[in-house]
C-alpha cells in the first residue's frame, strides 16, 4: 500500500511540476518575443521588412545591417556608425560605476562602523538624494559642469552619474554593513588593523553580493540614461542611447529598420551581459552567506 | 598599585551615567570576574579596559601606565568576544596570526607563535579551515588561540561561554581554568552566570545598576555578602531571606521567625558581632543559604552553632545528589538542602538542623548586611 501511495505522490508532483514549467515557458517566450523580433529583423535585408512580414524568419540571412549600424550608418550628420558612441558609453559607465560603488561602500562602512555625531542625518540626506527627480538638477548641474569646464564631455557625464549614484550605493552598502557584526571590527581594531585595513581585509571580502547588486543597478541605470546624456554631452561625446536616437531619427534617405534593430540590440547588449555575468555571482554570494550561519 | 588599575572610572552616554565610580585594583596573575545581571555595565567596563569605549571620568592603568586614550592595539591586551568574532573569510591560521601580521611581526616568527598556540589548544588539524566549518567549541578554542598568540599583559573575556550548550560550557570552563593555572596570566572575565564566577575567579566584582556592589574572593562574596542583592544573586538555589526579629533572651541574642503554623521559632545567635546590639528588638532580615538548613545527620560537623528547628515539610524535590525541601518560614518559601536519602515527607513535621554560623542579618531599610 505504502508503495502505491508514494507512486501516485510522485506522479502527481510530476504533473504539477510540468504544468509549472509550461506556464513559465510561456511567460519566458512572451517576454522574449520583442527581442526575438528585433533579432530576426536585424538579420534580414531591408526589402524583406518593407515587403510586409516582420515576424517571419529571414529568407536571406545577412549581417550587413549589423556592420552598417556598427561602423557606417549615419548618426546625425556623420556616417560613423555607433562604434564611437559605444566607446563613449563604456568610458562613461565603467568609471562612474566603479567610483560610485567604491564611495558607496566607504560611506556604508563609515555610517555603520564609525558612527559620528550627526551620521544619521548625513545618511538621511544621502537617502533623500535618491528621490530628487532628474529634471530638478539639470540646470544647476549644467552650471557646475560649465564652471569645471567639463561641459559636453565624457568626464562631465562620469561626474554627473557618479554623484547621482552615491545615494543609491550608500543605501545598499549601509544596509548590508548594518547587519555585519560590529564585534569583528572591534576584534580587528584590537588586532591592530587600521581604518582601511579593516575595510579591505575584513568587510570587503564578505561584500560580494552587495557589490554585485550595486554594479548591476548602477551599470543599468548609467548605461540606459538618456536625459543626462542628451543634456550634457553634445555631438561626438554623446553616449550610446543618444546616438541610437540619432540613428533612428536621421532623416536622410530611406529608414533602414534592419539597421535600427541591430543598433538597438547593440545598445541593450552590455546591460544584458552585466546581468547575466554579475547576476550569477549575486545569487552565488547570497547562497554562500546563508550556508555559513 | 596593581597590575591593572581601574581608578574611579565613570561612563556616561549623553546625560545618562551607566557606570559610577568603579574602583578595582587587579594584581598580576589574578582572575577577576565581573558578574551581574544584564545591563549592569559589565561589558561597558570591559570595553573601556580594551579601549573600545571612551572613558568619561577617572583613569585606567595597565602596568602603571595610564591608558586613557591609548588605541586598543597599543594596550597589549587581547579580547575574546561572546560571538568569538572570527573573521569569516580567513582560515583558522590566518585568524590567529592576523594580529601579529598587523603588528608587523615577520612571517617565520608568526608561524612559530601559531604552532605553539595550536599545540597548546589542540587545534593543529583545524588550521586550514574557515570558521564556518567549525563547531561551537572549536570556534571558542580558535578565539582563545587568537588571544593567546599575542602574549598580552591582560586577557579580556566577554561572556565567552554563553553561546555553548550546557555540557560544553562546563568542559570549556574547566579548560579556561586549567589554562589560567598553567600560564598564570591576568584575566578579566565578564559573565552573568554566578556559577562561572564562583568556579573560575580568584576575585569577583558583583555589579548591579552601574555600581560595584562587592569586590572580594569567592568565599567572601558567598559567605559574607555585602548586601541583599549580592546575597540573592550569588548561589543557586538562592539564599533564603526571611523577615524576622532580633531579641535578647536568657542573656543571648535570638532571631525570631515563625513556622508554617505561625508559631514562634527562636534561633540562638552565638559570637554575635557588636553591631547586632543596635538592632535589638528591631525587625531584621535573616539570610540563610539552603545548605545551612539540613537534616540533623547532614549538618556540618565543624559548625559550632547548629540549632534544632521543627517545621512542616511543604514540597520535596529529589535532585539526585541532594533532596531540596521547600517549607514556609515567616510567611516565605524557604528552601533546605538535605542528604539524598533523608526521610522527609510532604505535610509531615520534621526536625531540621540550622547552621547559625552561616546565618547573616540584613538591615531591612538599607538592605546592607549588619556586620
Ligand atoms: N551606546 C550606548 N548608548 C547608550 N546606552 C548604552 C550604550 N551601550 C550600552 N548602554 C547602556 O549601558 C548599560 C550597560 O550596558 P552593558 O552592555 O555594559 O551591559 P552588560 O552588563 O554587559 O549586560 P549584558 O549581560 O546584557 O551583556 C545598559 O543599561 C545599556 O543600556
Ligand atoms: Mg554584555
PDB file of N, CA and C in Angstrom, chain A residues 180-181 183-194 197 201-203 205-206 292-293, chain B residues 47 52-53 71 73 77 79 81 83 85-90 98-99 101-103 146 150:
ATOM      1  N   UNK A 180      26.382  43.541   9.456  1.00  0.00           N
ATOM      2  CA  UNK A 180      27.714  42.938   9.607  1.00  0.00           C
ATOM      3  C   UNK A 180      28.154  43.091  11.063  1.00  0.00           C
ATOM      4  N   UNK A 181      28.563  42.000  11.723  1.00  0.00           N
ATOM      5  CA  UNK A 181      28.835  42.064  13.168  1.00  0.00           C
ATOM      6  C   UNK A 181      29.912  43.095  13.537  1.00  0.00           C
ATOM      7  N   UNK A 183      31.381  43.333  16.296  1.00  0.00           N
ATOM      8  CA  UNK A 183      32.442  42.695  17.080  1.00  0.00           C
ATOM      9  C   UNK A 183      33.647  42.341  16.205  1.00  0.00           C
ATOM     10  N   UNK A 184      33.391  42.027  14.923  1.00  0.00           N
ATOM     11  CA  UNK A 184      34.510  41.719  14.027  1.00  0.00           C
ATOM     12  C   UNK A 184      35.396  42.944  13.849  1.00  0.00           C
ATOM     13  N   UNK A 185      34.761  44.102  13.718  1.00  0.00           N
ATOM     14  CA  UNK A 185      35.528  45.339  13.559  1.00  0.00           C
ATOM     15  C   UNK A 185      36.322  45.625  14.827  1.00  0.00           C
ATOM     16  N   UNK A 186      35.674  45.371  15.968  1.00  0.00           N
ATOM     17  CA  UNK A 186      36.369  45.621  17.235  1.00  0.00           C
ATOM     18  C   UNK A 186      37.535  44.662  17.406  1.00  0.00           C
ATOM     19  N   UNK A 187      37.331  43.405  17.048  1.00  0.00           N
ATOM     20  CA  UNK A 187      38.415  42.429  17.143  1.00  0.00           C
ATOM     21  C   UNK A 187      39.583  42.865  16.264  1.00  0.00           C
ATOM     22  N   UNK A 188      39.265  43.341  15.068  1.00  0.00           N
ATOM     23  CA  UNK A 188      40.323  43.779  14.155  1.00  0.00           C
ATOM     24  C   UNK A 188      41.038  45.006  14.703  1.00  0.00           C
ATOM     25  N   UNK A 189      40.295  45.878  15.374  1.00  0.00           N
ATOM     26  CA  UNK A 189      40.921  47.050  15.988  1.00  0.00           C
ATOM     27  C   UNK A 189      41.927  46.622  17.046  1.00  0.00           C
ATOM     28  N   UNK A 190      41.508  45.657  17.879  1.00  0.00           N
ATOM     29  CA  UNK A 190      42.419  45.173  18.919  1.00  0.00           C
ATOM     30  C   UNK A 190      43.626  44.498  18.279  1.00  0.00           C
ATOM     31  N   UNK A 191      43.375  43.816  17.138  1.00  0.00           N
ATOM     32  CA  UNK A 191      44.479  43.168  16.431  1.00  0.00           C
ATOM     33  C   UNK A 191      45.412  44.183  15.787  1.00  0.00           C
ATOM     34  N   UNK A 192      44.999  45.441  15.770  1.00  0.00           N
ATOM     35  CA  UNK A 192      45.899  46.478  15.275  1.00  0.00           C
ATOM     36  C   UNK A 192      45.654  46.918  13.840  1.00  0.00           C
ATOM     37  N   UNK A 193      44.526  46.505  13.259  1.00  0.00           N
ATOM     38  CA  UNK A 193      44.235  46.907  11.886  1.00  0.00           C
ATOM     39  C   UNK A 193      43.691  48.335  11.876  1.00  0.00           C
ATOM     40  N   UNK A 194      44.073  49.105  10.863  1.00  0.00           N
ATOM     41  CA  UNK A 194      43.603  50.487  10.740  1.00  0.00           C
ATOM     42  C   UNK A 194      42.307  50.575   9.960  1.00  0.00           C
ATOM     43  N   UNK A 197      42.560  49.056   6.472  1.00  0.00           N
ATOM     44  CA  UNK A 197      42.859  47.618   6.561  1.00  0.00           C
ATOM     45  C   UNK A 197      41.622  46.830   6.978  1.00  0.00           C
ATOM     46  N   UNK A 201      40.404  44.100   4.458  1.00  0.00           N
ATOM     47  CA  UNK A 201      40.670  42.718   4.850  1.00  0.00           C
ATOM     48  C   UNK A 201      39.465  42.033   5.493  1.00  0.00           C
ATOM     49  N   UNK A 202      38.603  42.802   6.152  1.00  0.00           N
ATOM     50  CA  UNK A 202      37.516  42.176   6.903  1.00  0.00           C
ATOM     51  C   UNK A 202      36.169  42.362   6.195  1.00  0.00           C
ATOM     52  N   UNK A 203      35.829  43.599   5.838  1.00  0.00           N
ATOM     53  CA  UNK A 203      34.495  43.832   5.273  1.00  0.00           C
ATOM     54  C   UNK A 203      34.411  43.460   3.794  1.00  0.00           C
ATOM     55  N   UNK A 205      35.942  41.402   1.719  1.00  0.00           N
ATOM     56  CA  UNK A 205      35.831  40.010   1.277  1.00  0.00           C
ATOM     57  C   UNK A 205      34.440  39.408   1.496  1.00  0.00           C
ATOM     58  N   UNK A 206      33.659  40.009   2.387  1.00  0.00           N
ATOM     59  CA  UNK A 206      32.314  39.489   2.626  1.00  0.00           C
ATOM     60  C   UNK A 206      31.255  40.288   1.882  1.00  0.00           C
ATOM     61  N   UNK A 292      26.658  29.702   5.619  1.00  0.00           N
ATOM     62  CA  UNK A 292      27.651  29.943   6.665  1.00  0.00           C
ATOM     63  C   UNK A 292      27.071  29.812   8.067  1.00  0.00           C
ATOM     64  N   UNK A 293      25.993  30.553   8.307  1.00  0.00           N
ATOM     65  CA  UNK A 293      25.276  30.555   9.593  1.00  0.00           C
ATOM     66  C   UNK A 293      26.109  30.566  10.816  1.00  0.00           C
TER      67      UNK A 293
ATOM     68  N   UNK B  47      34.950  46.883  27.844  1.00  0.00           N
ATOM     69  CA  UNK B  47      35.296  47.591  26.615  1.00  0.00           C
ATOM     70  C   UNK B  47      36.126  48.836  26.907  1.00  0.00           C
ATOM     71  N   UNK B  52      37.853  50.116  23.589  1.00  0.00           N
ATOM     72  CA  UNK B  52      36.813  50.172  22.558  1.00  0.00           C
ATOM     73  C   UNK B  52      35.742  51.196  22.914  1.00  0.00           C
ATOM     74  N   UNK B  53      35.696  51.593  24.186  1.00  0.00           N
ATOM     75  CA  UNK B  53      34.785  52.652  24.629  1.00  0.00           C
ATOM     76  C   UNK B  53      35.620  53.715  25.323  1.00  0.00           C
ATOM     77  N   UNK B  71      45.196  53.689  21.905  1.00  0.00           N
ATOM     78  CA  UNK B  71      44.479  52.821  20.965  1.00  0.00           C
ATOM     79  C   UNK B  71      44.464  51.373  21.457  1.00  0.00           C
ATOM     80  N   UNK B  73      44.981  48.573  20.166  1.00  0.00           N
ATOM     81  CA  UNK B  73      46.058  47.677  19.732  1.00  0.00           C
ATOM     82  C   UNK B  73      47.370  47.996  20.444  1.00  0.00           C
ATOM     83  N   UNK B  77      46.601  44.182  25.191  1.00  0.00           N
ATOM     84  CA  UNK B  77      45.532  43.364  25.744  1.00  0.00           C
ATOM     85  C   UNK B  77      45.021  42.463  24.616  1.00  0.00           C
ATOM     86  N   UNK B  79      41.321  40.144  23.538  1.00  0.00           N
ATOM     87  CA  UNK B  79      39.935  40.009  23.963  1.00  0.00           C
ATOM     88  C   UNK B  79      39.287  38.818  23.263  1.00  0.00           C
ATOM     89  N   UNK B  81      35.553  37.503  22.391  1.00  0.00           N
ATOM     90  CA  UNK B  81      34.194  38.034  22.354  1.00  0.00           C
ATOM     91  C   UNK B  81      33.164  36.927  22.512  1.00  0.00           C
ATOM     92  N   UNK B  83      30.592  36.370  20.674  1.00  0.00           N
ATOM     93  CA  UNK B  83      30.290  35.734  19.385  1.00  0.00           C
ATOM     94  C   UNK B  83      31.560  35.184  18.740  1.00  0.00           C
ATOM     95  N   UNK B  85      33.753  36.385  17.161  1.00  0.00           N
ATOM     96  CA  UNK B  85      34.253  37.386  16.212  1.00  0.00           C
ATOM     97  C   UNK B  85      35.427  36.868  15.402  1.00  0.00           C
ATOM     98  N   UNK B  86      35.321  35.651  14.884  1.00  0.00           N
ATOM     99  CA  UNK B  86      36.351  35.144  13.980  1.00  0.00           C
ATOM    100  C   UNK B  86      36.090  35.724  12.597  1.00  0.00           C
ATOM    101  N   UNK B  87      37.160  36.088  11.907  1.00  0.00           N
ATOM    102  CA  UNK B  87      36.995  36.680  10.574  1.00  0.00           C
ATOM    103  C   UNK B  87      36.528  35.593   9.608  1.00  0.00           C
ATOM    104  N   UNK B  88      35.327  35.738   9.036  1.00  0.00           N
ATOM    105  CA  UNK B  88      34.728  34.621   8.302  1.00  0.00           C
ATOM    106  C   UNK B  88      35.466  34.246   7.025  1.00  0.00           C
ATOM    107  N   UNK B  89      36.173  35.212   6.429  1.00  0.00           N
ATOM    108  CA  UNK B  89      36.813  34.926   5.143  1.00  0.00           C
ATOM    109  C   UNK B  89      38.232  34.402   5.295  1.00  0.00           C
ATOM    110  N   UNK B  90      38.718  34.320   6.535  1.00  0.00           N
ATOM    111  CA  UNK B  90      40.090  33.855   6.738  1.00  0.00           C
ATOM    112  C   UNK B  90      40.078  32.455   7.339  1.00  0.00           C
ATOM    113  N   UNK B  98      46.520  37.090  12.315  1.00  0.00           N
ATOM    114  CA  UNK B  98      46.192  38.417  11.772  1.00  0.00           C
ATOM    115  C   UNK B  98      46.758  39.541  12.634  1.00  0.00           C
ATOM    116  N   UNK B  99      46.587  39.404  13.941  1.00  0.00           N
ATOM    117  CA  UNK B  99      47.067  40.443  14.851  1.00  0.00           C
ATOM    118  C   UNK B  99      48.580  40.610  14.789  1.00  0.00           C
ATOM    119  N   UNK B 101      50.424  39.865  12.214  1.00  0.00           N
ATOM    120  CA  UNK B 101      50.717  40.463  10.916  1.00  0.00           C
ATOM    121  C   UNK B 101      50.526  41.979  10.981  1.00  0.00           C
ATOM    122  N   UNK B 102      49.419  42.406  11.611  1.00  0.00           N
ATOM    123  CA  UNK B 102      49.144  43.836  11.726  1.00  0.00           C
ATOM    124  C   UNK B 102      50.194  44.549  12.569  1.00  0.00           C
ATOM    125  N   UNK B 103      50.815  43.808  13.473  1.00  0.00           N
ATOM    126  CA  UNK B 103      51.854  44.417  14.291  1.00  0.00           C
ATOM    127  C   UNK B 103      53.232  44.283  13.655  1.00  0.00           C
ATOM    128  N   UNK B 146      43.576  33.037  19.201  1.00  0.00           N
ATOM    129  CA  UNK B 146      43.862  34.361  18.657  1.00  0.00           C
ATOM    130  C   UNK B 146      44.284  35.322  19.772  1.00  0.00           C
ATOM    131  N   UNK B 150      49.112  36.534  20.990  1.00  0.00           N
ATOM    132  CA  UNK B 150      49.687  37.881  21.122  1.00  0.00           C
ATOM    133  C   UNK B 150      50.514  38.014  22.391  1.00  0.00           C
TER     134      UNK B 150
END
